[in-house]
Amino acid sequence: MLSFVDLAARPEFSVSVVDCLDDHRGWKGEQPREDVRLVLVQRGGFRRRARGEVADLDRTVGYLGLPGEEEHFAHPAGGDVCTSIGLTPRLWHAVAGEAPRLARSSLYVDGRLDLAHRRLLAATRTADDVAEDVAGLVAEVVGQVVTTTVPDGTGDRALVARARGVIGDDHPAAAGLIGLAELLGVSPYRLSRAFTRELGVSLTRYRNRVRVGRALDRLERGESRLAVLAADLGFSDQAHLCRTVREHLGHTPTALRRLLGANRPTTPTQECAASIPTYMHE
């Protein structure tokens, strides 16, 4: 018996937690899937048979499933809880190449992959874009099982400059890593890695920095409707806006309005000038 909890869903990928109860110790076939699946075990273990290969899976070994594969599973030691990351074939090829050759379908979950997995799960508990975490995790997998060459980081500076221009122009594609990478004609991982190399921060943090700057502009002009401000700047809600602003600046938007003088009352001189009849200025 399977139960699913969706943690993140985008047109290009999904992240779910799958809880499998101990309902079959022998082999059981599953319907072929249309997506690429990366499955990492959180607790317990099971066995998988695909393409003539049998793998015993637990927290140290996961697997990569491809579209149309015939798969069989068994649970000789009980149930399990896994993270299942589904990718569209288009996104998979953007990271792994147009015709990736796989050395194997099972994955050794080393320390780097384990950390990437945990960071992804942590990211799903916030309102930030998790695409960068997905791309980083998938890139770890590609580096382990794909034997074809993945493009290097040549031209990172020019790529980051182009991306910053798109973000600065508030282009709709700048709202997420995957759409921005597609607009620029590179893989999401390549774009994400380029930002870290060139600027020392992730693309997500850079994009949030730009949005925080725009929030400061609006707050300085006296904007007090935080829900409207959050919606205009692309935050998921007011809480997401407040959390991001505080993370970058150490203050809430309300406190920033005071610091920037947006709540400052009219000075006596201004009040007097406003009350003087027009003819007195002539």
Coordinates of C-alpha atoms in Angstrom, one line a residue:
M1 CA 0.0 0.0 0.0
L2 CA 1.4 3.4 -1.0
S3 CA 0.6 6.8 0.3
F4 CA 1.9 10.1 -1.2
V5 CA 2.5 13.5 0.2
D6 CA 3.3 16.2 -2.4
L7 CA 6.0 18.6 -1.2
A8 CA 6.5 20.7 -4.4
A9 CA 4.9 20.6 -7.8
R10 CA 6.0 22.6 -10.8
P11 CA 5.4 22.0 -14.5
E12 CA 9.0 20.7 -14.9
F13 CA 9.3 18.6 -11.7
S14 CA 7.7 17.3 -8.6
V15 CA 8.9 16.3 -5.2
S16 CA 6.9 13.8 -3.1
V17 CA 7.3 11.6 0.0
V18 CA 6.2 8.1 -0.7
D19 CA 5.3 5.8 2.3
C20 CA 5.2 2.1 1.3
L21 CA 3.7 -0.3 3.8
D22 CA 4.9 -3.9 4.0
D23 CA 2.3 -5.3 1.6
H24 CA 4.4 -7.5 -0.7
R25 CA 7.6 -9.3 0.1
G26 CA 7.8 -11.0 -3.3
W27 CA 8.3 -9.2 -6.7
K28 CA 5.4 -6.9 -7.9
G29 CA 5.4 -5.1 -11.2
E30 CA 4.5 -1.4 -11.6
Q31 CA 3.1 0.4 -14.6
P32 CA 5.8 2.1 -16.7
R33 CA 6.1 5.8 -16.0
E34 CA 6.5 8.7 -18.4
D35 CA 8.8 10.8 -16.2
V36 CA 12.4 10.5 -15.1
R37 CA 12.4 9.6 -11.4
L38 CA 15.1 10.0 -8.8
V39 CA 14.3 8.0 -5.6
L40 CA 16.2 8.4 -2.4
V41 CA 15.4 6.4 0.8
Q42 CA 14.6 8.2 4.0
R43 CA 13.9 5.2 6.1
G44 CA 13.7 1.4 5.6
G45 CA 14.6 -0.4 2.4
F46 CA 13.4 -2.4 -0.6
R47 CA 14.6 -4.2 -3.7
R48 CA 14.2 -3.0 -7.4
R49 CA 14.6 -5.0 -10.6
A50 CA 14.9 -3.1 -13.9
R51 CA 16.8 -3.7 -17.1
G52 CA 18.1 -7.0 -15.8
E53 CA 19.6 -5.3 -12.8
V54 CA 18.6 -6.0 -9.2
A55 CA 19.5 -3.4 -6.5
D56 CA 19.0 -3.4 -2.7
L57 CA 18.0 0.1 -1.8
D58 CA 18.4 1.9 1.5
R59 CA 19.7 5.3 2.7
T60 CA 23.0 4.6 1.1
V61 CA 21.7 3.5 -2.3
G62 CA 18.9 5.1 -4.4
Y63 CA 17.9 4.7 -8.0
L64 CA 17.3 6.6 -11.2
G65 CA 14.2 5.5 -13.2
L66 CA 13.7 6.3 -16.9
P67 CA 10.5 6.7 -18.9
G68 CA 8.9 3.5 -20.1
E69 CA 11.1 1.2 -18.0
E70 CA 9.6 -2.1 -16.7
E71 CA 10.1 -2.2 -13.0
H72 CA 9.5 -4.7 -10.2
F73 CA 9.7 -4.1 -6.5
A74 CA 9.9 -6.3 -3.4
H75 CA 10.0 -5.5 0.3
P76 CA 11.6 -8.5 2.0
A77 CA 12.6 -6.5 5.1
G78 CA 9.4 -4.4 5.6
G79 CA 8.2 -1.0 4.4
D80 CA 10.0 2.2 3.6
V81 CA 9.7 6.0 3.3
C82 CA 11.3 7.6 0.2
T83 CA 11.7 10.9 -1.5
S84 CA 10.6 10.7 -5.1
I85 CA 11.7 13.5 -7.5
G86 CA 9.9 13.4 -10.9
L87 CA 11.5 15.3 -13.8
T88 CA 10.1 15.9 -17.3
P89 CA 12.3 14.3 -20.0
R90 CA 12.9 17.9 -21.2
L91 CA 14.4 19.0 -17.9
W92 CA 16.4 15.8 -17.6
H93 CA 18.0 16.3 -21.0
A94 CA 18.7 19.9 -20.1
V95 CA 20.8 18.7 -17.2
A96 CA 22.2 15.4 -18.5
G97 CA 22.5 16.1 -22.2
E98 CA 20.4 15.2 -25.2
A99 CA 21.5 11.6 -25.4
P100 CA 22.9 10.7 -22.0
R101 CA 24.6 7.3 -21.5
L102 CA 24.1 5.7 -18.1
A103 CA 26.6 3.6 -16.4
R104 CA 23.9 2.1 -14.1
S105 CA 20.6 3.0 -12.6
S106 CA 21.5 2.6 -9.0
L107 CA 23.1 5.5 -7.1
Y108 CA 25.6 5.5 -4.3
V109 CA 24.3 8.1 -1.8
D110 CA 27.6 9.7 -0.7
G111 CA 27.8 12.6 1.7
R112 CA 27.3 15.2 -1.0
L113 CA 24.2 13.6 -2.4
D114 CA 22.8 13.0 1.1
L115 CA 23.3 16.7 2.0
A116 CA 21.7 17.8 -1.3
H117 CA 18.7 15.5 -0.5
R118 CA 18.4 17.0 3.0
R119 CA 18.7 20.6 1.6
L120 CA 16.0 19.9 -0.9
L121 CA 13.6 18.6 1.8
A122 CA 14.4 21.7 3.9
A123 CA 13.7 24.0 1.0
T124 CA 10.3 22.5 0.5
R125 CA 9.3 23.7 3.9
T126 CA 9.8 27.3 2.9
A127 CA 8.1 29.4 0.2
D128 CA 11.3 29.9 -1.8
D129 CA 11.8 28.4 -5.3
V130 CA 13.2 24.9 -4.9
A131 CA 14.2 24.5 -8.5
E132 CA 17.8 25.4 -7.7
D133 CA 18.0 22.6 -5.0
V134 CA 16.4 20.2 -7.5
A135 CA 18.9 21.1 -10.2
G136 CA 21.8 20.7 -7.8
L137 CA 20.7 17.3 -6.6
V138 CA 20.1 16.1 -10.1
A139 CA 23.6 17.4 -11.1
E140 CA 25.1 15.3 -8.4
V141 CA 23.3 12.2 -9.8
V142 CA 24.4 13.1 -13.4
G143 CA 28.0 13.3 -12.3
Q144 CA 27.8 9.8 -10.9
V145 CA 25.8 7.8 -13.5
V146 CA 26.0 9.7 -16.8
T147 CA 29.1 8.8 -18.8
T148 CA 28.7 11.4 -21.5
T149 CA 30.4 14.7 -21.2
V150 CA 28.4 17.6 -19.6
P151 CA 29.4 21.1 -20.7
D152 CA 31.9 22.9 -18.5
G153 CA 31.7 26.4 -17.0
T154 CA 33.4 28.3 -19.9
G155 CA 31.7 31.7 -20.4
D156 CA 30.3 31.9 -16.9
R157 CA 30.9 35.6 -16.7
A158 CA 29.0 36.5 -19.8
L159 CA 26.2 34.1 -18.9
V160 CA 25.7 35.6 -15.5
A161 CA 25.8 39.1 -17.0
R162 CA 23.0 38.1 -19.4
A163 CA 21.0 36.6 -16.5
R164 CA 21.4 39.6 -14.4
G165 CA 20.1 41.7 -17.2
V166 CA 17.0 39.6 -17.6
I167 CA 16.4 39.7 -13.8
G168 CA 17.0 43.5 -13.7
D169 CA 14.4 43.9 -16.5
D170 CA 11.9 41.9 -14.5
H171 CA 11.3 39.6 -17.4
P172 CA 8.6 36.9 -16.6
A173 CA 11.2 34.2 -17.2
A174 CA 13.3 35.5 -14.3
A175 CA 10.7 34.3 -11.8
G176 CA 12.4 30.8 -11.6
L177 CA 15.6 29.1 -12.4
I178 CA 14.2 26.7 -15.0
G179 CA 12.4 29.4 -17.1
L180 CA 15.4 31.7 -16.9
A181 CA 17.8 28.9 -18.0
E182 CA 15.5 28.0 -20.9
L183 CA 15.4 31.6 -22.1
L184 CA 19.2 31.8 -22.0
G185 CA 19.6 28.4 -23.7
V186 CA 21.6 26.7 -20.9
S187 CA 20.9 23.9 -18.4
P188 CA 19.5 24.9 -15.0
Y189 CA 22.5 23.5 -13.3
R190 CA 24.9 25.3 -15.5
L191 CA 23.2 28.6 -14.8
S192 CA 23.0 27.9 -11.0
R193 CA 26.6 26.9 -10.8
A194 CA 27.7 30.0 -12.8
F195 CA 26.1 32.3 -10.3
T196 CA 27.8 30.7 -7.4
R197 CA 31.2 30.8 -9.2
E198 CA 30.9 34.4 -10.3
L199 CA 29.1 36.1 -7.5
G200 CA 29.5 33.8 -4.5
V201 CA 25.8 33.5 -4.0
S202 CA 23.0 31.3 -5.4
L203 CA 20.8 32.6 -8.2
T204 CA 17.8 32.4 -5.8
R205 CA 19.5 34.6 -3.3
Y206 CA 20.6 37.1 -6.0
R207 CA 17.0 37.3 -7.4
N208 CA 15.7 37.8 -3.8
R209 CA 18.3 40.5 -3.3
V210 CA 16.9 42.4 -6.3
R211 CA 13.4 42.0 -5.1
V212 CA 14.3 43.2 -1.6
G213 CA 15.8 46.3 -3.3
R214 CA 12.6 46.9 -5.1
A215 CA 10.7 46.5 -1.8
L216 CA 12.9 49.1 -0.2
D217 CA 12.1 51.5 -3.0
R218 CA 8.4 51.0 -2.4
L219 CA 8.7 51.2 1.4
E220 CA 10.8 54.4 1.1
R221 CA 7.9 56.0 -0.9
G222 CA 5.5 55.1 1.9
E223 CA 4.0 51.8 0.8
S224 CA 2.2 50.3 3.7
R225 CA 0.1 47.5 2.0
L226 CA 2.5 44.6 2.5
A227 CA 0.2 42.0 0.9
V228 CA 0.0 44.2 -2.2
L229 CA 3.7 44.7 -2.1
A230 CA 4.3 41.0 -1.8
A231 CA 2.1 40.2 -4.8
D232 CA 3.6 42.9 -7.0
L233 CA 7.1 41.6 -6.3
G234 CA 6.4 38.0 -6.9
F235 CA 6.5 36.7 -3.3
S236 CA 4.1 33.9 -2.5
D237 CA 2.5 35.9 0.3
Q238 CA 3.1 38.6 2.9
A239 CA 4.9 36.2 5.3
H240 CA 7.3 35.2 2.5
L241 CA 8.0 38.9 1.9
C242 CA 8.6 39.6 5.5
R243 CA 10.9 36.6 6.0
T244 CA 13.0 37.4 3.0
V245 CA 13.4 41.1 3.8
R246 CA 14.4 40.3 7.4
E247 CA 16.9 37.6 6.2
H248 CA 18.6 40.1 3.8
L249 CA 18.3 43.3 5.9
G250 CA 17.8 42.2 9.5
H251 CA 14.6 44.3 9.8
T252 CA 10.9 43.7 9.0
P253 CA 9.2 45.9 6.3
T254 CA 7.4 47.8 9.0
A255 CA 10.6 48.6 10.9
L256 CA 12.2 49.6 7.6
R257 CA 9.5 52.1 6.9
R258 CA 10.3 53.8 10.2
L259 CA 14.1 53.7 9.5
L260 CA 13.6 55.2 6.0
G261 CA 11.4 58.0 7.4
A262 CA 8.3 56.8 5.5
N263 CA 6.2 57.3 8.6
R264 CA 7.8 60.7 9.4
P265 CA 5.1 63.3 10.0
T266 CA 5.1 66.6 8.1
T267 CA 7.6 69.1 9.6
P268 CA 6.3 72.4 11.1
T269 CA 7.9 74.3 8.3
Q270 CA 6.1 72.1 5.7
E271 CA 2.8 72.4 7.6
C272 CA 3.1 76.2 7.7
A273 CA 4.0 76.5 4.1
A274 CA 1.0 74.4 3.3
S275 CA -1.3 76.6 5.2
I276 CA 0.0 80.0 3.8
P277 CA -2.5 81.4 1.3
T278 CA -1.4 81.4 -2.3
Y279 CA -1.2 85.1 -2.6
M280 CA 1.4 85.2 0.2
H281 CA 3.8 83.4 -2.2
E282 CA 3.4 85.8 -5.0

